[in-house]
């Protein structure tokens, strides 16, 4: 906050610049802009159909994302700003100006156009119309077309000039795009907007038609390819079924499996009948003794032969009946033979009217029937078993066909789906080709309306911009200036204590102003107050008698004024003061002193009383010498002790620390050291070593005194960090 306050004070001192520069800029801008012509603006409006899809035949069920909508609007706007579209507008503008009378042109013809002959203008019109019809740009590589480009640019009808005054934007989140154009002629603004919309819609329609034709051609080709692929798969399946005699594999397998189950059931029934017949025959045989069987067999030998023949025929017919999947026609024949066999069996029983077995005739008849049934059941088992094996082999042979047919059907299904998808895309593309263009001009531009004058705005902008520039320049001056102008900056920069400051006093009668209160002005009064404060700070740190050395980082820092001021301040409190001019290279004190003693004589001889007891100055002859070159340390210490016996304060102006040892030799014999820093100066890189030396002095260093300050310190520059 302190820095901001300093900067504001800095600006306040230069307030006249901050007021004068913007005022001058505004006056200059006013005279430059007062001749500016009036401007007009026309606007048209396009409906895109991106958001509002009421005019579209095919509407997608999925709502587009906002980012996709914004991207679509950006594409449309960038397409309208294309050079291809703007070139068409440029051709139309120049053709219009060449075809109408001179007083009806949108802009005054350029000098080049006015100098052209009628034949040249006719040739120019031909080139423009040819390029406009062909929708081709002009080539700068052809001399004739390069000349046309220069003429268009001279009339400011080129694409870049039109873009500078053209504004195209989407209206909020609506479906509409606004096109605005500013110009000096209201007719021209409307012409540019309407022509731009027409040329854009024409270009957009051509692009959409070309895109639709390419899509139709591509989808038709893809649809035909998918259809041919589907037909090829179906033809392969057909050929395979014909070669392998397969009509309907699923139905055949289902029927065959049903027959196998049926035959297996009949086989189990036949096996059960065989077991039953054998058990019944065994029971009947147990009722006959061997003599009865011999009689029966001899009496029925001939009849049994006939029965055997019938049984054999019946067995053969029964096998055919089983092999033909129990054909009903064969079933009738089997039943007929069974009836014949039954009659033969009854006939055999009738021949045994009286015999030892007459009482068992029914058993014999039943036995014969059981034997015939047993033989039929046994023969049926073999036939059924053979047929089951045949059907199983046939069923097993259908497995490879099933795998192949399933592969064919899967490929046909995939090809069918691809064909249906391709057909759907083709139909959609064909339907879209008949759809109307969604982009359309819903509001044509009318004559441009006069726009409010921008002259005052330009004048205000000129004043504001010049003010900003001044503030920026002053800020750079303030920020980049590392000079020290306040005691706070001095303390912050060096990291050493500051005793105070002394202001600048003009005039040669410096000492007389200090002593004479009647001649003292406000600067002198301030100086007295400031030097008294510094004297007080020094006395707080040490008691009398004391040796005070006044040094600086560089020459011409204001040490002499500080020494004079301290001498005056100590004399005002009745202290005995003596001044030693130890600055051999720049003996300013010696040159200004009215009473002088010789410093070299004082240190090199036994003479001690060379001056009066008050207000005395030990001057120097100067030269390239140092303190220890004048006398040795013991002599110097003895002489200083002598001075302490006669004076309370010994003030020494030492050389600057830039002289290396010359200042340090004086400081080595001092009780207190006061460093002087001139107002408005900055620290150098070499000063870091000298600051470190002052820090090493520790307690004998009283602090800094900022010299040569104005009456009211006005800081400039940023506060520097401690080194």
XYZ file of C-alpha atoms in Angstrom:
723
model
C 0.000 0.000 0.000
C 2.966 2.291 0.655
C 4.250 1.749 -2.869
C 0.831 2.607 -4.288
C 0.801 5.807 -2.295
C 4.263 6.733 -3.550
C 3.205 6.024 -7.124
C 0.097 8.181 -6.764
C 2.214 11.017 -5.401
C 4.577 10.556 -8.306
C 1.645 10.853 -10.727
C 0.281 13.876 -8.907
C 3.545 15.717 -9.509
C 3.104 15.018 -13.224
C -0.595 15.652 -13.397
C -0.175 18.352 -16.005
C 1.354 15.789 -18.398
C -1.485 13.356 -17.783
C -3.981 16.103 -18.647
C -2.137 17.753 -21.500
C -1.224 14.665 -23.564
C -4.782 13.224 -23.758
C -6.156 16.687 -24.515
C -3.744 17.124 -27.412
C -4.535 13.620 -28.686
C -8.274 14.340 -28.597
C -7.859 17.633 -30.470
C -5.722 16.017 -33.152
C -8.174 13.126 -33.484
C -11.089 15.548 -33.807
C -9.522 17.344 -36.751
C -8.574 14.050 -38.388
C -12.036 12.488 -38.068
C -14.313 15.415 -38.819
C -14.067 14.703 -42.570
C -15.021 11.043 -42.218
C -18.045 10.108 -44.375
C -21.275 8.688 -42.964
C -21.631 4.912 -42.788
C -24.674 2.748 -43.523
C -25.497 -0.786 -42.477
C -27.713 -3.412 -44.106
C -28.540 -6.844 -42.781
C -30.068 -10.053 -44.101
C -31.039 -13.290 -42.438
C -30.647 -16.948 -43.360
C -32.526 -19.950 -41.952
C -30.195 -22.946 -41.681
C -32.503 -25.834 -40.745
C -29.910 -27.077 -38.255
C -32.128 -26.453 -35.236
C -35.555 -26.046 -36.844
C -36.144 -29.207 -38.956
C -39.753 -28.556 -39.979
C -38.865 -28.397 -43.705
C -36.880 -31.632 -43.750
C -38.359 -34.867 -45.146
C -36.111 -37.104 -43.053
C -35.703 -36.161 -39.413
C -33.305 -38.073 -37.233
C -34.758 -39.425 -34.013
C -31.568 -38.641 -32.088
C -31.355 -34.995 -31.053
C -27.925 -33.492 -31.934
C -25.624 -32.335 -29.163
C -25.073 -28.609 -28.581
C -21.408 -28.925 -29.558
C -22.414 -30.547 -32.844
C -24.919 -27.748 -33.522
C -22.300 -25.073 -32.827
C -19.847 -26.842 -35.108
C -22.426 -26.928 -37.898
C -23.089 -23.184 -37.550
C -19.336 -22.482 -37.562
C -18.969 -24.480 -40.773
C -21.764 -22.528 -42.453
C -20.330 -19.171 -41.335
C -16.820 -20.076 -42.485
C -18.210 -21.240 -45.812
C -19.876 -17.844 -46.263
C -16.554 -16.127 -45.563
C -14.688 -18.214 -48.145
C -12.762 -16.347 -50.789
C -14.602 -18.289 -53.480
C -17.915 -16.721 -52.388
C -16.439 -13.254 -51.845
C -14.797 -13.344 -55.290
C -18.229 -13.796 -56.843
C -19.440 -10.725 -54.928
C -16.372 -8.762 -56.081
C -17.115 -9.656 -59.721
C -20.743 -8.559 -59.351
C -19.755 -5.245 -57.733
C -17.271 -4.300 -60.433
C -19.610 -5.464 -63.226
C -22.332 -3.259 -61.755
C -20.102 -0.178 -61.639
C -18.956 -0.753 -65.216
C -22.501 -1.203 -66.554
C -24.250 1.752 -64.876
C -23.749 5.486 -65.512
C -20.929 7.143 -63.516
C -23.378 8.839 -61.142
C -24.984 5.489 -60.206
C -21.871 3.576 -59.208
C -21.464 2.392 -55.659
C -18.098 4.113 -55.415
C -16.333 6.626 -57.644
C -14.331 4.812 -60.291
C -10.628 4.659 -59.635
C -8.229 6.585 -61.788
C -7.158 3.429 -63.601
C -10.745 2.658 -64.570
C -11.420 6.196 -65.694
C -8.350 6.138 -67.930
C -9.418 2.920 -69.650
C -10.857 3.045 -73.137
C -14.250 1.644 -74.067
C -12.639 -1.373 -75.709
C -10.565 -2.075 -72.608
C -13.648 -1.820 -70.410
C -15.474 -4.207 -72.716
C -12.606 -6.672 -72.483
C -12.581 -6.265 -68.694
C -16.307 -7.011 -68.547
C -15.782 -10.140 -70.623
C -13.111 -11.410 -68.235
C -15.260 -10.675 -65.200
C -18.320 -12.393 -66.669
C -16.298 -15.403 -67.755
C -14.776 -15.801 -64.278
C -18.147 -15.210 -62.629
C -19.908 -17.815 -64.764
C -17.147 -20.380 -64.299
C -16.820 -19.641 -60.559
C -13.063 -19.322 -60.979
C -10.641 -17.038 -59.133
C -8.337 -14.597 -60.871
C -4.715 -15.671 -61.175
C -1.992 -13.216 -60.232
C 0.406 -15.166 -62.460
C -1.379 -14.023 -65.626
C -0.698 -10.363 -66.518
C -4.215 -9.654 -67.760
C -5.888 -11.191 -64.697
C -3.349 -9.547 -62.380
C -4.457 -6.189 -63.808
C -8.078 -7.069 -63.007
C -7.052 -7.963 -59.451
C -5.407 -4.560 -59.064
C -8.534 -2.818 -60.354
C -10.739 -4.723 -57.888
C -8.376 -3.893 -55.016
C -8.293 -0.228 -56.116
C -12.071 -0.094 -55.822
C -11.853 -1.857 -52.431
C -14.020 -4.658 -53.757
C -11.491 -7.394 -52.996
C -12.186 -10.174 -50.479
C -10.078 -8.711 -47.668
C -11.729 -5.270 -47.972
C -15.189 -6.826 -47.934
C -14.352 -8.983 -44.924
C -13.303 -5.913 -42.943
C -16.847 -4.524 -43.160
C -18.707 -7.854 -43.119
C -20.167 -9.377 -39.947
C -21.715 -12.872 -39.878
C -23.003 -14.401 -36.676
C -25.612 -16.738 -35.262
C -28.519 -15.061 -33.461
C -28.338 -16.394 -29.891
C -29.317 -20.094 -29.920
C -31.809 -19.773 -32.774
C -31.766 -21.362 -36.228
C -30.901 -18.075 -37.964
C -27.671 -16.473 -39.166
C -27.434 -12.685 -39.461
C -25.329 -11.065 -42.199
C -24.400 -7.392 -41.795
C -22.334 -5.098 -43.998
C -21.256 -1.490 -43.482
C -20.410 0.929 -46.249
C -20.626 4.492 -47.458
C -23.464 3.836 -49.924
C -26.779 2.423 -48.636
C -27.421 0.764 -51.990
C -24.043 -0.960 -51.912
C -24.585 -2.387 -48.405
C -27.884 -3.994 -49.444
C -26.363 -5.213 -52.723
C -23.403 -6.857 -50.971
C -25.569 -8.656 -48.397
C -28.105 -9.953 -50.931
C -25.434 -10.943 -53.452
C -23.415 -12.701 -50.779
C -26.464 -14.696 -49.690
C -27.371 -15.600 -53.274
C -23.858 -16.697 -54.185
C -23.515 -18.643 -50.972
C -26.834 -20.434 -51.459
C -25.868 -21.235 -55.042
C -22.502 -22.617 -53.952
C -24.099 -24.535 -51.099
C -26.727 -26.037 -53.414
C -24.043 -27.151 -55.893
C -21.972 -28.676 -53.143
C -25.021 -30.473 -51.715
C -26.004 -31.757 -55.164
C -22.504 -33.008 -55.892
C -22.333 -34.620 -52.478
C -25.767 -36.210 -53.004
C -24.775 -37.557 -56.425
C -21.585 -39.022 -55.045
C -23.511 -40.591 -52.169
C -26.137 -42.048 -54.502
C -23.502 -43.463 -56.804
C -21.582 -44.962 -53.910
C -24.615 -46.463 -52.125
C -26.055 -47.802 -55.389
C -22.785 -49.506 -56.196
C -22.555 -50.901 -52.681
C -26.187 -52.080 -52.765
C -25.649 -53.922 -56.063
C -22.502 -55.540 -54.731
C -24.329 -56.737 -51.610
C -27.216 -58.056 -53.711
C -24.876 -59.972 -56.014
C -23.083 -61.386 -52.978
C -26.432 -62.522 -51.498
C -27.508 -64.150 -54.774
C -24.160 -65.930 -55.035
C -24.539 -67.377 -51.528
C -28.076 -68.520 -52.263
C -26.954 -70.149 -55.529
C -24.196 -72.014 -53.691
C -26.725 -73.366 -51.177
C -29.057 -74.430 -53.988
C -26.280 -76.270 -55.810
C -25.192 -78.019 -52.652
C -28.727 -79.246 -51.892
C -29.119 -80.539 -55.428
C -25.784 -82.343 -55.365
C -26.483 -83.898 -51.963
C -30.232 -84.491 -52.631
C -31.336 -82.391 -49.701
C -34.782 -80.830 -49.800
C -35.418 -79.770 -46.270
C -32.728 -81.028 -43.964
C -34.507 -80.142 -40.757
C -37.737 -81.868 -41.776
C -35.857 -84.874 -43.103
C -33.845 -85.220 -39.928
C -36.982 -84.847 -37.807
C -38.854 -87.505 -39.873
C -35.875 -89.867 -39.882
C -35.417 -89.562 -36.165
C -39.127 -90.300 -35.668
C -38.814 -93.484 -37.758
C -35.820 -94.595 -35.715
C -37.774 -94.148 -32.492
C -40.762 -96.021 -33.971
C -38.625 -98.961 -35.114
C -36.828 -99.153 -31.803
C -40.218 -99.291 -30.044
C -41.418 -102.087 -32.335
C -38.148 -103.945 -31.760
C -38.674 -103.859 -28.028
C -42.257 -105.105 -28.471
C -41.058 -107.946 -30.706
C -38.381 -108.947 -28.192
C -41.050 -109.020 -25.467
C -43.316 -111.178 -27.702
C -40.470 -113.668 -28.370
C -39.929 -114.137 -24.661
C -43.667 -114.601 -24.089
C -44.090 -117.056 -27.001
C -41.169 -119.180 -25.877
C -42.512 -119.381 -22.351
C -45.996 -120.402 -23.676
C -44.522 -123.094 -25.982
C -42.425 -124.488 -23.198
C -45.494 -124.783 -21.029
C -47.413 -126.620 -23.798
C -44.500 -128.992 -24.530
C -44.446 -130.009 -20.913
C -48.048 -131.342 -21.290
C -47.101 -133.862 -24.051
C -45.056 -137.079 -23.559
C -42.629 -138.230 -26.263
C -45.099 -140.849 -27.779
C -47.731 -138.191 -28.365
C -45.242 -135.970 -30.140
C -44.128 -138.818 -32.474
C -47.729 -139.597 -33.444
C -48.522 -136.022 -34.037
C -45.467 -135.349 -36.155
C -46.053 -138.452 -38.358
C -49.716 -137.669 -38.933
C -49.135 -134.000 -39.818
C -45.964 -134.240 -41.913
C -47.573 -133.343 -45.240
C -49.699 -130.602 -43.790
C -46.741 -129.139 -41.947
C -44.870 -128.823 -45.225
C -47.631 -126.635 -46.616
C -47.716 -124.656 -43.408
C -43.930 -124.175 -43.610
C -44.198 -122.825 -47.144
C -46.926 -120.422 -46.052
C -44.894 -119.383 -43.042
C -41.845 -118.686 -45.233
C -43.976 -116.571 -47.553
C -45.437 -114.771 -44.573
C -41.943 -114.094 -43.199
C -40.721 -112.641 -46.481
C -43.812 -110.433 -46.764
C -43.412 -109.310 -43.170
C -39.777 -108.314 -43.877
C -40.911 -106.249 -46.856
C -43.594 -104.657 -44.687
C -40.993 -103.623 -42.108
C -38.450 -102.423 -44.688
C -41.077 -100.285 -46.402
C -41.749 -98.416 -43.200
C -44.904 -100.410 -42.436
C -46.591 -99.682 -45.743
C -50.389 -100.185 -45.368
C -50.577 -101.988 -48.723
C -48.125 -104.641 -47.552
C -49.994 -104.815 -44.257
C -53.051 -106.142 -46.093
C -50.943 -108.832 -47.757
C -49.445 -109.849 -44.402
C -52.914 -110.099 -42.903
C -54.089 -112.224 -45.868
C -51.195 -114.657 -45.508
C -51.865 -114.818 -41.783
C -55.439 -115.856 -42.505
C -54.246 -118.535 -44.950
C -51.847 -119.859 -42.352
C -54.601 -119.972 -39.748
C -56.845 -121.971 -42.109
C -54.039 -124.448 -42.743
C -53.513 -124.853 -39.012
C -57.230 -125.484 -38.465
C -57.199 -127.982 -41.308
C -54.393 -129.891 -39.652
C -56.371 -130.171 -36.461
C -59.451 -131.403 -38.361
C -57.513 -134.405 -39.779
C -56.902 -135.676 -36.263
C -60.515 -136.705 -35.563
C -59.627 -139.688 -33.483
C -56.253 -140.163 -32.079
C -54.492 -140.497 -28.799
C -54.070 -136.735 -28.943
C -57.690 -135.853 -29.656
C -58.150 -134.644 -26.166
C -55.263 -132.227 -26.603
C -56.241 -130.905 -30.022
C -56.720 -127.387 -28.800
C -53.266 -127.374 -27.267
C -51.770 -128.534 -30.517
C -53.568 -125.810 -32.455
C -52.484 -123.174 -29.957
C -48.900 -124.462 -30.067
C -48.801 -124.226 -33.838
C -50.083 -120.687 -33.676
C -47.510 -119.805 -31.028
C -44.665 -121.316 -33.075
C -45.733 -119.331 -36.114
C -46.010 -116.151 -34.034
C -42.601 -116.856 -32.466
C -40.974 -117.256 -35.866
C -42.645 -114.079 -37.091
C -41.493 -112.153 -33.981
C -37.916 -113.463 -34.331
C -37.834 -112.583 -38.006
C -39.331 -109.154 -37.190
C -36.547 -108.459 -34.649
C -33.861 -109.121 -37.234
C -35.641 -107.046 -39.875
C -36.329 -104.205 -37.467
C -32.728 -104.264 -36.228
C -31.425 -104.070 -39.781
C -33.785 -101.202 -40.590
C -32.765 -99.307 -37.414
C -29.108 -99.679 -38.387
C -29.880 -98.445 -41.885
C -31.747 -95.415 -40.559
C -28.932 -94.618 -38.105
C -26.389 -94.726 -40.898
C -28.558 -92.442 -42.963
C -29.023 -90.092 -39.998
C -25.282 -90.021 -39.355
C -24.720 -89.180 -43.005
C -26.867 -86.078 -42.621
C -24.506 -84.455 -40.044
C -21.909 -83.147 -42.581
C -24.759 -81.840 -44.700
C -26.168 -80.052 -41.679
C -22.836 -78.305 -40.942
C -22.375 -77.232 -44.556
C -25.952 -76.059 -44.928
C -25.754 -74.167 -41.627
C -22.585 -72.451 -42.864
C -24.325 -71.533 -46.105
C -27.392 -70.250 -44.272
C -25.240 -68.147 -41.870
C -23.396 -66.526 -44.768
C -26.734 -65.928 -46.507
C -28.124 -64.319 -43.350
C -25.105 -61.998 -43.028
C -25.210 -61.143 -46.722
C -28.945 -60.481 -46.405
C -28.467 -58.091 -43.517
C -25.710 -56.262 -45.382
C -27.925 -56.018 -48.435
C -30.886 -54.700 -46.428
C -28.656 -52.104 -44.727
C -27.122 -51.034 -48.042
C -30.588 -50.840 -49.594
C -31.841 -48.713 -46.695
C -28.899 -46.334 -47.014
C -29.448 -46.077 -50.728
C -33.136 -45.310 -50.223
C -32.320 -42.685 -47.566
C -29.719 -41.068 -49.821
C -32.181 -41.074 -52.708
C -34.864 -39.547 -50.508
C -32.433 -36.896 -49.258
C -31.523 -36.049 -52.848
C -35.133 -35.060 -53.403
C -35.267 -33.070 -50.158
C -35.247 -29.280 -50.475
C -32.171 -27.290 -49.411
C -32.670 -26.384 -45.743
C -30.628 -23.170 -46.078
C -32.739 -20.337 -47.435
C -32.868 -16.556 -47.376
C -35.737 -15.563 -45.114
C -35.039 -11.812 -44.950
C -33.483 -9.844 -47.794
C -31.401 -6.795 -47.045
C -32.890 -3.366 -47.702
C -31.191 0.002 -48.169
C -28.674 0.550 -45.411
C -29.619 2.591 -42.388
C -27.447 5.494 -41.283
C -25.270 4.529 -38.344
C -24.561 6.837 -35.401
C -21.389 8.824 -35.913
C -18.271 7.290 -34.404
C -16.353 10.538 -34.413
C -16.917 11.331 -30.748
C -16.184 7.734 -29.858
C -12.897 7.917 -31.742
C -12.021 11.181 -30.005
C -12.735 9.653 -26.607
C -10.755 6.543 -27.508
C -7.831 8.707 -28.572
C -7.868 10.536 -25.246
C -8.270 7.343 -23.263
C -5.576 5.466 -25.166
C -3.106 8.355 -24.802
C -3.864 8.480 -21.067
C -3.226 4.751 -20.786
C 0.050 5.135 -22.667
C 1.155 7.939 -20.338
C 0.260 5.869 -17.286
C 2.151 2.921 -18.686
C 5.229 5.042 -19.421
C 5.152 6.580 -15.961
C 4.725 3.165 -14.413
C 7.776 1.905 -16.294
C 9.757 4.939 -15.155
C 8.663 4.376 -11.580
C 9.239 0.624 -11.631
C 12.577 0.648 -13.443
C 14.024 3.570 -11.450
C 16.172 2.096 -8.667
C 17.299 5.447 -7.268
C 16.962 6.062 -3.528
C 14.867 9.081 -2.551
C 13.597 8.320 0.942
C 15.143 7.228 4.200
C 12.890 4.160 4.155
C 14.264 3.138 0.769
C 17.804 3.677 2.018
C 17.270 1.508 5.079
C 15.454 -1.179 3.072
C 18.113 -1.230 0.364
C 21.254 -1.316 2.499
C 19.959 -3.119 5.556
C 21.705 -0.533 7.778
C 20.187 2.030 10.181
C 19.401 5.550 8.986
C 19.944 8.563 11.246
C 17.894 10.924 9.102
C 18.212 13.286 6.176
C 19.330 16.840 5.434
C 17.748 18.975 2.793
C 19.428 20.998 0.092
C 20.247 24.692 0.823
C 21.036 26.967 -2.112
C 23.521 29.842 -1.995
C 27.170 30.347 -1.079
C 26.526 31.868 2.367
C 25.590 28.517 3.861
C 27.241 29.013 7.274
C 25.977 32.574 7.560
C 22.370 31.385 7.023
C 22.770 28.864 9.797
C 23.987 31.476 12.279
C 21.729 34.350 11.216
C 18.095 33.639 12.102
C 16.964 36.798 10.338
C 18.243 35.580 6.931
C 17.030 31.985 7.365
C 14.372 30.816 4.922
C 12.194 27.751 5.362
C 14.851 25.475 3.799
C 17.401 26.696 6.327
C 14.958 26.234 9.193
C 14.269 22.682 8.040
C 18.001 22.016 7.754
C 18.546 23.166 11.343
C 15.812 20.863 12.603
C 17.088 17.889 10.650
C 20.739 18.364 11.702
C 19.719 18.727 15.350
C 17.893 15.389 15.082
C 20.970 13.695 13.601
C 23.207 15.181 16.323
C 20.840 13.856 18.964
C 20.885 10.348 17.490
C 24.702 10.322 17.504
C 24.940 11.575 21.124
C 22.556 8.852 22.230
C 25.092 6.232 21.216
C 28.346 7.585 22.717
C 29.596 10.202 25.179
C 32.176 12.962 24.776
C 34.924 13.319 23.860
C 34.469 11.446 20.595
C 35.910 11.257 17.078
C 33.215 11.188 14.364
C 34.198 10.257 10.827
C 31.884 11.212 7.986
C 32.314 9.016 4.899
C 30.403 8.014 1.756
C 30.391 5.366 -0.949
C 31.433 7.830 -3.657
C 32.710 11.395 -3.948
C 30.419 14.428 -4.144
C 27.905 12.884 -1.778
C 27.417 15.953 0.475
C 29.831 15.147 3.319
C 30.995 18.767 3.674
C 27.499 20.122 4.364
C 26.900 17.395 6.931
C 30.212 18.182 8.694
C 29.402 21.906 8.774
C 25.913 21.174 10.004
C 27.110 18.853 12.800
C 29.737 21.429 13.867
C 27.026 24.076 14.048
C 24.687 21.754 15.957
C 27.337 20.838 18.563
C 28.380 24.459 19.025
C 24.723 25.311 19.675
C 24.803 22.993 22.721
C 28.084 24.532 23.895
C 30.353 21.738 22.759
C 33.922 22.428 21.679
C 34.299 21.246 18.098
C 37.249 20.836 15.776
C 37.052 19.820 12.099
C 39.723 17.756 10.341
C 39.711 17.734 6.570
C 40.916 14.194 5.879
C 39.716 14.144 2.271
C 43.134 14.661 0.710
C 41.926 14.143 -2.867
C 39.034 16.663 -2.627
C 39.821 19.151 0.191
C 36.564 21.119 -0.084
C 36.625 22.012 3.614
C 40.126 23.381 3.342
C 39.155 25.554 0.396
C 36.085 27.000 2.134
C 37.629 27.492 5.605
C 38.324 31.042 6.778
C 40.688 29.882 9.504
C 43.033 27.153 8.545
C 45.713 25.144 10.236
C 47.868 22.625 8.476
C 46.881 19.029 9.149
C 50.203 17.693 7.915
C 52.109 20.046 10.224
C 49.950 19.050 13.142
C 50.745 15.344 12.719
C 54.375 15.673 11.614
C 55.707 18.258 14.135
C 55.553 18.795 17.844
C 53.574 21.957 17.354
C 50.051 21.397 18.652
C 48.427 24.843 19.085
C 47.958 26.011 15.514
C 44.472 27.520 15.883
C 42.094 29.063 18.358
C 40.105 26.894 20.712
C 36.702 27.221 19.059
C 35.484 27.013 15.527
C 38.761 25.701 14.200
C 39.493 23.656 11.086
C 42.572 21.614 10.395
C 42.999 21.977 6.647
C 45.039 19.808 4.339
C 47.367 20.621 1.541
C 45.810 17.760 -0.466
C 47.552 15.394 -2.786
C 47.751 11.703 -3.344
C 48.524 10.694 0.236
C 46.856 8.749 3.042
C 46.753 9.251 6.785
C 49.352 6.598 7.618
C 51.688 8.095 5.044
C 51.709 11.353 7.023
C 52.426 9.798 10.413
C 52.589 6.443 12.132
C 49.723 5.010 14.157
C 51.200 5.913 17.558
C 51.740 9.526 16.574
C 48.270 9.790 15.092
C 46.708 8.332 18.241
C 48.704 10.721 20.452
C 47.621 13.714 18.399
C 43.968 12.632 18.532
C 44.192 12.082 22.271
C 45.578 15.610 22.547
C 42.605 16.932 20.611
C 40.221 15.024 22.889
C 41.738 16.816 25.840
C 40.907 20.212 24.341
C 37.688 19.455 22.339
C 34.477 17.573 22.971
C 33.789 16.570 19.373
C 36.276 15.893 16.597
C 34.642 15.819 13.151
C 36.616 14.229 10.300
C 35.620 14.342 6.653
C 37.141 11.185 5.208
C 37.594 10.253 1.567
C 34.912 8.109 -0.071
C 35.037 4.356 0.438
C 35.715 4.035 -3.284
C 39.285 5.182 -2.448
C 39.762 1.931 -0.530
C 42.259 2.281 2.358
C 42.304 6.110 2.488
C 38.881 6.207 4.169
C 39.415 3.035 6.206
C 42.589 4.468 7.836
C 40.587 7.377 9.248
C 37.727 5.084 10.324
C 40.191 2.903 12.241
C 40.872 5.844 14.648
C 37.185 6.922 14.944
C 34.693 6.388 17.739
C 31.655 6.777 15.482
C 31.132 6.552 11.720
C 28.393 8.362 9.826
C 27.847 7.336 6.172
C 26.425 9.799 3.656
C 24.224 8.818 0.681
C 23.164 11.434 -1.920
C 19.502 11.862 -2.782
C 18.410 10.337 -6.144
C 21.384 8.041 -6.594
C 21.304 4.262 -6.849
C 23.504 1.462 -5.670
C 25.993 -0.135 -7.996
C 27.204 -3.713 -8.014
C 30.613 -2.616 -6.675
C 28.900 -1.004 -3.667
C 28.026 -4.406 -2.226
C 31.591 -4.869 -0.980
C 31.614 -1.388 0.621
C 28.279 -2.071 2.312
C 29.696 -5.276 3.740
C 32.603 -3.275 5.139
C 30.231 -0.849 6.844
C 28.289 -3.751 8.318
C 31.538 -5.192 9.652
C 32.143 -1.990 11.660
C 29.384 -3.102 13.964
C 28.645 -0.759 16.882
C 30.808 2.182 15.733
C 28.584 2.683 12.685
C 25.899 5.168 13.671
C 24.033 4.929 10.349
C 23.197 6.661 7.096
C 22.302 10.266 6.418
C 20.411 10.991 3.182
C 21.788 14.309 1.844
C 20.564 16.833 -0.706
C 16.878 16.013 -0.349
C 14.204 18.486 -1.483
C 12.125 20.307 1.055
C 9.271 17.830 0.680
C 10.596 14.415 -0.324
C 8.717 12.998 -3.284
C 9.760 9.387 -3.800
C 10.189 7.794 -7.198
C 11.043 4.223 -7.966
C 10.257 0.970 -6.261
C 11.577 -0.031 -2.855
C 14.629 -2.184 -3.390
C 15.182 -5.398 -1.535
C 18.054 -5.693 0.886
C 21.361 -6.591 -0.650
